[in-house]
Amino acid sequence: MGNEDSNEICEDVGPQPDISPPPDGGYGWVIVAACFTLSWFTWGIISTYGVYLAEYLSHNRFPEARPLDYALIGGFNFSVAMIFAPFVTILARETGARFTMGLGVVFLVSGFVAASFVKRLWQLYISQGVMVGLGIGLVYIPNVAIISQWFDKKRSLANGICGAGSGLGGLMFSFTTEAVIRKLSLSWAFRITAIVVTVMLSISIALIKHRNEAIQPPQRGFDTKLLRRTDVLLVVSWAFVSMFGYMTLLYSLPDYARSIGLSKPQAASVNAMLNLGTAIGRPLIGISSDRFGRVQVAGSLTFFCGIICFAIWLPGTLYGVLILFALLCGGMLGVFWVSRIKLIRYQAIGPLCVEIAGLRELQSLLSLSWLSVVLPTMFAEVIALKLRRPESGREYLYPQVFAGVSYIVARQGINEDLYIELFDKEKAL
């Protein structure tokens, strides 16, 4: 980007007030614990939807339902949360983060409770799909930038710890959800989840504290000026395409395990190992991004994830091989969720104003990144199940190819031009 563009954006932002630097510790570690728990009981829960999907596909609970219906319901968990992100940002600005997140708990818990009583497919769409997705968005979006307000030098470590919460949550709920469905019922799996979510999220929200008074963020829905920048468009295209691979892997792996003859507990274990890989991998991605470069790490992991889809998942028909693939892939497939903050930090403004304006504009920039993944999170698993061939000897061959190609193509968004531009900005800082 030229200097003229940088100056233009700096002028639009206007004079920046002095702000106190992030404390890099102290109460910030309480915030880390709270955000870790929020990730555990939001994204950690919906990352186990593959267990529910395998249950739906193997039992005719709703006679009018097609496999694509269940894929859409799972897609709503992500896409509804993402599509409402700009509005949630504005709501948090007007009413406060705690009120917004508390409202999210109400929607999230109500969705699970309602899902435990549904008799018709459309009711499942509204409860487990829309209500749960909206609840996730209301809880998660207001807190996603809070870590960056409390940490500077330790920001990657803090964000990595928080990101690990979703992996550990997915690990726990993969086992418990499958066990409760098997020993009690699907309805009780929803109800027990609702009870646990109510308690844990309420405690976490009570501990959340922002530093908006010091930083004075405008908290706009998103800044449309960013769409005129090449580096922003490259990152958005990377996020858009890679999410097709991410959602396909996240939701298809448990049912793929079933399709090759593994038991339900084994399928749940595969999903759990995917989440364990996420819990281990996300902090390492954050640390590696600071050491080796954010663009290099994001690009390399995106490409490698596509390669192992072909090298391990495609020929993998043994339980041990699938566990290995889940661990490896789990550590890499969520690179978007870890890298987005690191990359977006440099999209807020030109290099002259990046440190201050980057932090001030973080929420609006995050909203733009959320919107970029609405369509893939909604329709990726729909496409994957449409590609599935239940009557063939290799039911998931085409979804496997689809996931691998998505990651390899997405790698092109993290190309040399983006690396040069963002790396030059890092050196300037």
Short mmCIF file of C-alpha atoms in Angstrom, two decimals:
data_model
loop_
_atom_site.label_atom_id
_atom_site.label_comp_id
_atom_site.label_asym_id
_atom_site.label_seq_id
_atom_site.Cartn_x
_atom_site.Cartn_y
_atom_site.Cartn_z
CA MET A 1 0.00 0.00 0.00
CA GLY A 2 1.32 3.42 -0.89
CA ASN A 3 2.02 6.27 1.53
CA GLU A 4 -0.90 8.27 0.16
CA ASP A 5 -3.36 5.58 1.27
CA SER A 6 -1.73 5.42 4.70
CA ASN A 7 -1.91 9.17 5.13
CA GLU A 8 -5.52 9.26 3.97
CA ILE A 9 -6.55 6.68 6.53
CA CYS A 10 -4.57 8.38 9.28
CA GLU A 11 -6.34 11.65 8.54
CA ASP A 12 -9.71 9.92 8.71
CA VAL A 13 -8.90 8.56 12.14
CA GLY A 14 -7.93 11.96 13.47
CA PRO A 15 -5.77 12.81 16.47
CA GLN A 16 -5.27 9.95 18.87
CA PRO A 17 -5.55 10.52 22.62
CA ASP A 18 -2.85 9.21 24.91
CA ILE A 19 -3.73 5.80 26.29
CA SER A 20 -2.22 3.82 29.10
CA PRO A 21 -0.21 0.83 27.86
CA PRO A 22 -1.55 -2.69 28.46
CA PRO A 23 -0.42 -3.93 31.89
CA ASP A 24 0.84 -7.26 30.47
CA GLY A 25 -0.20 -9.11 33.61
CA GLY A 26 -1.96 -8.46 36.90
CA TYR A 27 -5.73 -8.70 36.51
CA GLY A 28 -5.05 -9.52 32.88
CA TRP A 29 -4.42 -13.13 33.89
CA VAL A 30 -7.88 -13.25 35.47
CA ILE A 31 -9.20 -12.02 32.12
CA VAL A 32 -7.26 -14.81 30.40
CA ALA A 33 -8.87 -17.39 32.70
CA ALA A 34 -12.32 -15.93 32.05
CA CYS A 35 -11.84 -15.84 28.26
CA PHE A 36 -10.39 -19.36 28.35
CA THR A 37 -13.58 -20.54 30.07
CA LEU A 38 -15.76 -18.61 27.64
CA SER A 39 -14.05 -20.33 24.72
CA TRP A 40 -14.41 -23.70 26.49
CA PHE A 41 -18.18 -23.38 26.91
CA THR A 42 -19.01 -21.68 23.59
CA TRP A 43 -16.81 -22.83 20.68
CA GLY A 44 -15.80 -25.94 22.61
CA ILE A 45 -19.42 -27.05 22.75
CA ILE A 46 -20.35 -26.39 19.15
CA SER A 47 -17.12 -27.99 17.91
CA THR A 48 -18.64 -31.28 19.09
CA TYR A 49 -21.59 -30.92 16.73
CA GLY A 50 -19.99 -33.70 14.71
CA VAL A 51 -21.07 -36.08 17.51
CA TYR A 52 -24.66 -34.87 17.16
CA LEU A 53 -24.39 -35.08 13.37
CA ALA A 54 -23.25 -38.70 13.51
CA GLU A 55 -26.20 -39.44 15.83
CA TYR A 56 -28.69 -37.74 13.49
CA LEU A 57 -27.33 -39.49 10.39
CA SER A 58 -27.48 -42.93 12.00
CA HIS A 59 -30.99 -42.58 13.50
CA ASN A 60 -34.18 -41.48 11.80
CA ARG A 61 -35.25 -39.05 14.53
CA PHE A 62 -36.98 -36.66 12.14
CA PRO A 63 -38.56 -38.52 9.18
CA GLU A 64 -38.83 -35.35 7.09
CA ALA A 65 -35.13 -34.50 7.51
CA ARG A 66 -32.39 -34.97 4.94
CA PRO A 67 -28.67 -35.09 5.75
CA LEU A 68 -28.36 -31.58 4.32
CA ASP A 69 -30.78 -30.29 6.97
CA TYR A 70 -28.52 -31.48 9.76
CA ALA A 71 -25.51 -29.95 8.01
CA LEU A 72 -27.28 -26.59 7.82
CA ILE A 73 -28.23 -26.71 11.49
CA GLY A 74 -24.58 -27.20 12.43
CA GLY A 75 -23.56 -24.47 10.01
CA PHE A 76 -25.94 -22.06 11.72
CA ASN A 77 -23.96 -22.46 14.97
CA PHE A 78 -21.08 -20.64 13.29
CA SER A 79 -22.70 -18.53 10.58
CA VAL A 80 -25.44 -16.96 12.73
CA ALA A 81 -22.79 -15.98 15.28
CA MET A 82 -20.68 -14.42 12.52
CA ILE A 83 -23.42 -12.62 10.60
CA PHE A 84 -24.64 -10.80 13.69
CA ALA A 85 -21.12 -9.79 14.76
CA PRO A 86 -21.35 -6.12 13.63
CA PHE A 87 -24.70 -5.73 15.38
CA VAL A 88 -23.38 -7.40 18.52
CA THR A 89 -20.46 -4.96 18.52
CA ILE A 90 -22.87 -2.03 18.39
CA LEU A 91 -25.11 -3.57 21.06
CA ALA A 92 -22.12 -4.01 23.36
CA ARG A 93 -21.19 -0.36 22.81
CA GLU A 94 -24.68 0.83 23.70
CA THR A 95 -25.55 -1.51 26.58
CA GLY A 96 -22.21 -2.81 27.83
CA ALA A 97 -20.33 -6.06 27.27
CA ARG A 98 -21.70 -7.86 30.32
CA PHE A 99 -25.34 -7.22 29.42
CA THR A 100 -24.73 -8.38 25.85
CA MET A 101 -22.92 -11.52 26.98
CA GLY A 102 -25.60 -12.24 29.59
CA LEU A 103 -28.22 -11.99 26.86
CA GLY A 104 -26.14 -14.47 24.89
CA VAL A 105 -26.23 -16.95 27.77
CA VAL A 106 -30.04 -16.70 27.77
CA PHE A 107 -30.23 -17.49 24.04
CA LEU A 108 -27.61 -20.23 24.25
CA VAL A 109 -29.18 -22.04 27.20
CA SER A 110 -32.70 -21.57 25.84
CA GLY A 111 -31.59 -23.09 22.55
CA PHE A 112 -30.24 -26.23 24.19
CA VAL A 113 -33.27 -26.62 26.47
CA ALA A 114 -35.69 -26.10 23.58
CA ALA A 115 -33.75 -28.62 21.46
CA SER A 116 -34.31 -31.25 24.15
CA PHE A 117 -38.09 -31.03 23.62
CA VAL A 118 -38.39 -30.62 19.84
CA LYS A 119 -40.61 -32.94 17.80
CA ARG A 120 -40.31 -31.34 14.35
CA LEU A 121 -37.36 -30.49 12.15
CA TRP A 122 -38.16 -26.77 11.92
CA GLN A 123 -38.04 -26.60 15.71
CA LEU A 124 -34.53 -28.07 15.65
CA TYR A 125 -33.50 -25.43 13.11
CA ILE A 126 -34.63 -22.65 15.44
CA SER A 127 -33.34 -24.13 18.71
CA GLN A 128 -30.05 -25.96 18.07
CA GLY A 129 -29.36 -23.91 14.95
CA VAL A 130 -30.37 -20.25 15.20
CA MET A 131 -30.74 -19.77 18.98
CA VAL A 132 -27.49 -21.53 19.83
CA GLY A 133 -25.65 -19.67 17.06
CA LEU A 134 -26.99 -16.28 18.17
CA GLY A 135 -26.11 -17.09 21.77
CA ILE A 136 -22.54 -17.96 20.77
CA GLY A 137 -22.19 -14.65 18.93
CA LEU A 138 -23.58 -12.57 21.79
CA VAL A 139 -21.28 -14.23 24.32
CA TYR A 140 -18.10 -14.43 22.27
CA ILE A 141 -17.92 -11.31 20.10
CA PRO A 142 -17.83 -8.70 22.93
CA ASN A 143 -14.92 -10.45 24.66
CA VAL A 144 -12.74 -11.33 21.67
CA ALA A 145 -10.77 -8.06 21.71
CA ILE A 146 -10.46 -7.79 25.49
CA ILE A 147 -7.24 -9.83 25.70
CA SER A 148 -5.52 -7.36 23.36
CA GLN A 149 -6.49 -4.55 25.75
CA TRP A 150 -4.64 -6.21 28.63
CA PHE A 151 -1.53 -7.62 26.92
CA ASP A 152 1.14 -6.36 24.54
CA LYS A 153 4.39 -8.35 24.69
CA LYS A 154 2.57 -11.42 26.03
CA ARG A 155 -0.41 -11.01 23.70
CA SER A 156 0.33 -14.09 21.59
CA LEU A 157 0.67 -16.28 24.68
CA ALA A 158 -2.53 -14.90 26.22
CA ASN A 159 -4.52 -15.32 22.99
CA GLY A 160 -3.11 -18.81 22.54
CA ILE A 161 -4.21 -19.85 26.03
CA CYS A 162 -7.70 -18.53 25.38
CA GLY A 163 -7.84 -20.32 22.04
CA ALA A 164 -6.89 -23.57 23.74
CA GLY A 165 -10.12 -23.35 25.73
CA SER A 166 -12.20 -24.29 22.71
CA GLY A 167 -10.04 -27.35 22.10
CA LEU A 168 -10.24 -28.57 25.68
CA GLY A 169 -13.96 -27.87 25.73
CA GLY A 170 -14.41 -29.87 22.56
CA LEU A 171 -12.30 -32.67 24.05
CA MET A 172 -14.46 -32.88 27.17
CA PHE A 173 -17.82 -32.52 25.45
CA SER A 174 -16.94 -35.04 22.73
CA PHE A 175 -16.69 -37.76 25.37
CA THR A 176 -19.47 -36.60 27.68
CA THR A 177 -22.02 -35.87 24.94
CA GLU A 178 -21.58 -39.28 23.32
CA ALA A 179 -21.73 -41.01 26.73
CA VAL A 180 -24.89 -39.18 27.83
CA ILE A 181 -26.62 -39.89 24.50
CA ARG A 182 -25.73 -43.57 24.80
CA LYS A 183 -26.60 -44.03 28.50
CA LEU A 184 -29.48 -41.56 28.91
CA SER A 185 -30.81 -39.87 25.77
CA LEU A 186 -30.20 -37.12 23.25
CA SER A 187 -32.62 -34.88 25.15
CA TRP A 188 -30.66 -35.21 28.38
CA ALA A 189 -27.43 -34.42 26.54
CA PHE A 190 -28.95 -31.05 25.64
CA ARG A 191 -30.26 -30.41 29.16
CA ILE A 192 -27.04 -31.28 30.95
CA THR A 193 -25.12 -29.07 28.53
CA ALA A 194 -27.52 -26.20 29.29
CA ILE A 195 -27.02 -26.55 33.05
CA VAL A 196 -23.22 -26.61 32.82
CA VAL A 197 -23.15 -23.68 30.38
CA THR A 198 -25.34 -21.54 32.65
CA VAL A 199 -23.05 -21.96 35.65
CA MET A 200 -19.67 -21.63 33.93
CA LEU A 201 -20.51 -18.73 31.62
CA SER A 202 -22.15 -16.76 34.43
CA ILE A 203 -18.97 -16.99 36.52
CA SER A 204 -16.76 -16.02 33.56
CA ILE A 205 -18.87 -13.03 32.56
CA ALA A 206 -18.79 -11.72 36.14
CA LEU A 207 -14.97 -11.65 35.95
CA ILE A 208 -14.71 -9.91 32.56
CA LYS A 209 -13.44 -6.33 32.67
CA HIS A 210 -12.54 -4.17 29.67
CA ARG A 211 -10.24 -1.15 29.39
CA ASN A 212 -12.39 0.90 27.02
CA GLU A 213 -12.00 3.99 29.20
CA ALA A 214 -8.25 3.94 28.59
CA ILE A 215 -8.36 2.90 24.93
CA GLN A 216 -11.56 4.68 23.85
CA PRO A 217 -12.37 2.34 20.93
CA PRO A 218 -15.07 3.61 18.54
CA GLN A 219 -16.60 0.10 18.34
CA ARG A 220 -18.14 0.57 14.91
CA GLY A 221 -19.73 -2.38 13.13
CA PHE A 222 -16.86 -2.34 10.64
CA ASP A 223 -14.88 0.14 8.57
CA THR A 224 -15.73 -0.15 4.86
CA LYS A 225 -12.54 1.73 3.93
CA LEU A 226 -10.61 -1.46 4.64
CA LEU A 227 -12.24 -3.15 1.66
CA ARG A 228 -10.22 -0.93 -0.66
CA ARG A 229 -6.95 -2.41 0.58
CA THR A 230 -5.25 -5.28 -1.20
CA ASP A 231 -3.78 -6.85 1.93
CA VAL A 232 -7.20 -6.89 3.61
CA LEU A 233 -8.79 -8.56 0.59
CA LEU A 234 -6.04 -11.18 0.49
CA VAL A 235 -6.54 -12.09 4.14
CA VAL A 236 -10.33 -12.13 3.71
CA SER A 237 -10.02 -14.47 0.71
CA TRP A 238 -7.75 -16.76 2.75
CA ALA A 239 -10.29 -16.86 5.58
CA PHE A 240 -13.21 -17.44 3.20
CA VAL A 241 -11.70 -20.40 1.34
CA SER A 242 -9.97 -22.06 4.30
CA MET A 243 -13.24 -22.17 6.25
CA PHE A 244 -14.64 -24.66 3.71
CA GLY A 245 -11.90 -27.08 4.71
CA TYR A 246 -12.21 -26.27 8.41
CA MET A 247 -15.96 -26.91 8.64
CA THR A 248 -15.76 -30.07 6.53
CA LEU A 249 -13.13 -31.57 8.81
CA LEU A 250 -14.73 -30.43 12.05
CA TYR A 251 -18.17 -31.84 11.31
CA SER A 252 -17.45 -34.78 8.99
CA LEU A 253 -14.70 -36.60 10.87
CA PRO A 254 -16.92 -38.42 13.45
CA ASP A 255 -19.34 -39.68 10.80
CA TYR A 256 -16.41 -40.64 8.56
CA ALA A 257 -15.15 -42.79 11.45
CA ARG A 258 -18.57 -44.45 11.60
CA SER A 259 -18.57 -44.98 7.83
CA ILE A 260 -15.35 -47.05 7.97
CA GLY A 261 -16.76 -49.34 10.65
CA LEU A 262 -15.62 -47.73 13.89
CA SER A 263 -17.90 -47.76 16.94
CA LYS A 264 -19.65 -44.66 18.31
CA PRO A 265 -17.22 -44.35 21.25
CA GLN A 266 -14.31 -44.60 18.81
CA ALA A 267 -15.88 -41.95 16.56
CA ALA A 268 -16.30 -39.69 19.60
CA SER A 269 -12.65 -40.33 20.49
CA VAL A 270 -11.56 -39.23 17.02
CA ASN A 271 -13.51 -35.99 17.46
CA ALA A 272 -11.99 -35.58 20.92
CA MET A 273 -8.45 -36.00 19.54
CA LEU A 274 -9.21 -33.35 16.92
CA ASN A 275 -10.06 -30.97 19.76
CA LEU A 276 -7.05 -32.07 21.81
CA GLY A 277 -4.87 -31.19 18.83
CA THR A 278 -6.56 -27.79 18.77
CA ALA A 279 -5.91 -27.24 22.47
CA ILE A 280 -2.21 -28.04 22.04
CA GLY A 281 -1.77 -26.39 18.67
CA ARG A 282 -3.35 -22.98 19.16
CA PRO A 283 -0.95 -21.72 21.84
CA LEU A 284 1.96 -23.04 19.76
CA ILE A 285 0.63 -21.26 16.68
CA GLY A 286 0.47 -18.01 18.62
CA ILE A 287 4.03 -18.32 19.91
CA SER A 288 5.38 -19.48 16.52
CA SER A 289 3.66 -16.59 14.77
CA ASP A 290 5.60 -14.09 16.87
CA ARG A 291 8.89 -15.90 16.37
CA PHE A 292 8.77 -16.91 12.71
CA GLY A 293 6.27 -14.42 11.27
CA ARG A 294 2.50 -14.38 11.25
CA VAL A 295 2.06 -14.66 7.51
CA GLN A 296 4.65 -17.41 7.12
CA VAL A 297 3.12 -19.54 9.87
CA ALA A 298 -0.45 -19.05 8.66
CA GLY A 299 0.48 -19.85 5.07
CA SER A 300 2.61 -22.89 5.92
CA LEU A 301 0.03 -24.45 8.24
CA THR A 302 -2.80 -23.84 5.78
CA PHE A 303 -0.88 -25.59 3.02
CA PHE A 304 0.32 -28.45 5.25
CA CYS A 305 -3.22 -29.10 6.49
CA GLY A 306 -4.31 -29.56 2.90
CA ILE A 307 -1.42 -31.92 2.21
CA ILE A 308 -2.13 -34.24 5.14
CA CYS A 309 -5.78 -34.45 4.08
CA PHE A 310 -4.48 -36.24 0.98
CA ALA A 311 -1.52 -38.01 2.59
CA ILE A 312 -3.17 -39.34 5.77
CA TRP A 313 -6.95 -38.83 5.79
CA LEU A 314 -7.62 -40.03 2.24
CA PRO A 315 -5.99 -43.47 2.68
CA GLY A 316 -6.69 -43.64 6.44
CA THR A 317 -9.09 -46.48 7.29
CA LEU A 318 -7.57 -47.63 10.60
CA TYR A 319 -8.47 -46.24 14.01
CA GLY A 320 -4.86 -45.45 14.93
CA VAL A 321 -4.23 -43.62 11.65
CA LEU A 322 -7.38 -41.56 12.12
CA ILE A 323 -6.33 -40.63 15.67
CA LEU A 324 -2.95 -39.47 14.31
CA PHE A 325 -4.64 -37.43 11.59
CA ALA A 326 -7.06 -35.85 14.10
CA LEU A 327 -4.21 -34.80 16.40
CA LEU A 328 -2.09 -33.36 13.60
CA CYS A 329 -4.93 -31.66 11.80
CA GLY A 330 -6.50 -30.37 15.02
CA GLY A 331 -3.33 -28.47 15.78
CA MET A 332 -3.43 -26.69 12.42
CA LEU A 333 -6.93 -26.48 11.00
CA GLY A 334 -7.98 -23.60 13.28
CA VAL A 335 -5.09 -21.35 12.26
CA PHE A 336 -7.62 -18.69 11.17
CA TRP A 337 -9.02 -18.35 14.69
CA VAL A 338 -5.56 -17.78 16.15
CA SER A 339 -4.00 -15.77 13.32
CA ARG A 340 -6.87 -13.40 12.66
CA ILE A 341 -5.99 -11.10 15.55
CA LYS A 342 -2.30 -11.08 14.70
CA LEU A 343 -2.95 -10.32 11.02
CA ILE A 344 -5.82 -7.90 11.52
CA ARG A 345 -3.72 -5.86 13.90
CA TYR A 346 -1.86 -4.58 10.84
CA GLN A 347 -4.99 -3.89 8.80
CA ALA A 348 -6.37 -1.15 11.01
CA ILE A 349 -4.27 1.68 9.62
CA GLY A 350 -1.02 2.61 7.92
CA PRO A 351 2.34 1.92 9.57
CA LEU A 352 2.54 5.42 11.06
CA CYS A 353 -0.50 4.85 13.29
CA VAL A 354 -0.65 1.08 13.63
CA GLU A 355 0.04 0.68 17.35
CA ILE A 356 -2.71 3.05 18.54
CA ALA A 357 -5.28 2.85 15.76
CA GLY A 358 -4.82 -0.91 15.45
CA LEU A 359 -5.99 -1.43 19.00
CA ARG A 360 -8.74 1.17 18.76
CA GLU A 361 -10.20 -0.28 15.57
CA LEU A 362 -9.80 -3.94 16.47
CA GLN A 363 -13.51 -4.63 17.05
CA SER A 364 -14.64 -3.19 13.72
CA LEU A 365 -11.88 -5.08 11.92
CA LEU A 366 -12.80 -8.32 13.62
CA SER A 367 -16.41 -7.79 12.54
CA LEU A 368 -15.23 -7.62 8.94
CA SER A 369 -13.35 -10.89 9.33
CA TRP A 370 -16.40 -12.54 10.91
CA LEU A 371 -18.59 -11.54 7.96
CA SER A 372 -16.08 -13.01 5.52
CA VAL A 373 -16.67 -16.52 6.88
CA VAL A 374 -20.49 -16.48 7.09
CA LEU A 375 -21.10 -18.29 3.80
CA PRO A 376 -18.45 -21.02 4.17
CA THR A 377 -19.41 -21.80 7.76
CA MET A 378 -23.05 -22.08 6.74
CA PHE A 379 -22.68 -24.16 3.58
CA ALA A 380 -19.36 -26.06 3.81
CA GLU A 381 -20.83 -29.14 5.50
CA VAL A 382 -23.87 -28.96 3.21
CA ILE A 383 -21.52 -29.22 0.24
CA ALA A 384 -19.54 -32.00 1.95
CA LEU A 385 -22.63 -34.13 2.63
CA LYS A 386 -23.87 -33.48 -0.90
CA LEU A 387 -20.56 -34.84 -2.18
CA ARG A 388 -20.85 -37.89 0.08
CA ARG A 389 -21.60 -41.21 -1.66
CA PRO A 390 -23.28 -43.48 0.96
CA GLU A 391 -23.69 -46.39 -1.46
CA SER A 392 -20.06 -46.49 -2.58
CA GLY A 393 -17.14 -48.24 -0.93
CA ARG A 394 -15.54 -44.87 -0.08
CA GLU A 395 -18.40 -42.76 1.20
CA TYR A 396 -16.33 -39.69 2.08
CA LEU A 397 -13.84 -39.66 -0.81
CA TYR A 398 -15.16 -36.46 -2.41
CA PRO A 399 -15.57 -34.55 0.89
CA GLN A 400 -11.97 -35.49 1.73
CA VAL A 401 -10.75 -34.10 -1.59
CA PHE A 402 -12.92 -31.00 -1.10
CA ALA A 403 -11.36 -30.29 2.31
CA GLY A 404 -7.80 -30.78 1.07
CA VAL A 405 -8.26 -28.64 -2.03
CA SER A 406 -9.88 -25.88 0.06
CA TYR A 407 -6.79 -25.55 2.24
CA ILE A 408 -4.34 -25.68 -0.66
CA VAL A 409 -6.27 -23.04 -2.62
CA ALA A 410 -6.64 -20.88 0.51
CA ARG A 411 -2.85 -20.82 0.79
CA GLN A 412 -2.78 -18.53 -2.23
CA GLY A 413 -4.39 -15.77 -0.15
CA ILE A 414 -1.32 -15.79 2.09
CA ASN A 415 1.01 -15.09 -0.80
CA GLU A 416 4.35 -13.37 -1.20
CA ASP A 417 2.85 -9.92 -1.79
CA LEU A 418 0.97 -10.06 1.51
CA TYR A 419 4.07 -11.34 3.29
CA ILE A 420 6.23 -8.50 1.97
CA GLU A 421 3.69 -5.82 2.86
CA LEU A 422 2.94 -7.00 6.39
CA PHE A 423 6.52 -8.03 7.15
CA ASP A 424 7.73 -4.56 6.18
CA LYS A 425 5.20 -3.11 8.62
CA GLU A 426 6.41 -5.40 11.39
CA LYS A 427 10.01 -4.29 10.80
CA ALA A 428 8.92 -0.65 10.83
CA LEU A 429 7.47 -1.16 14.32
#
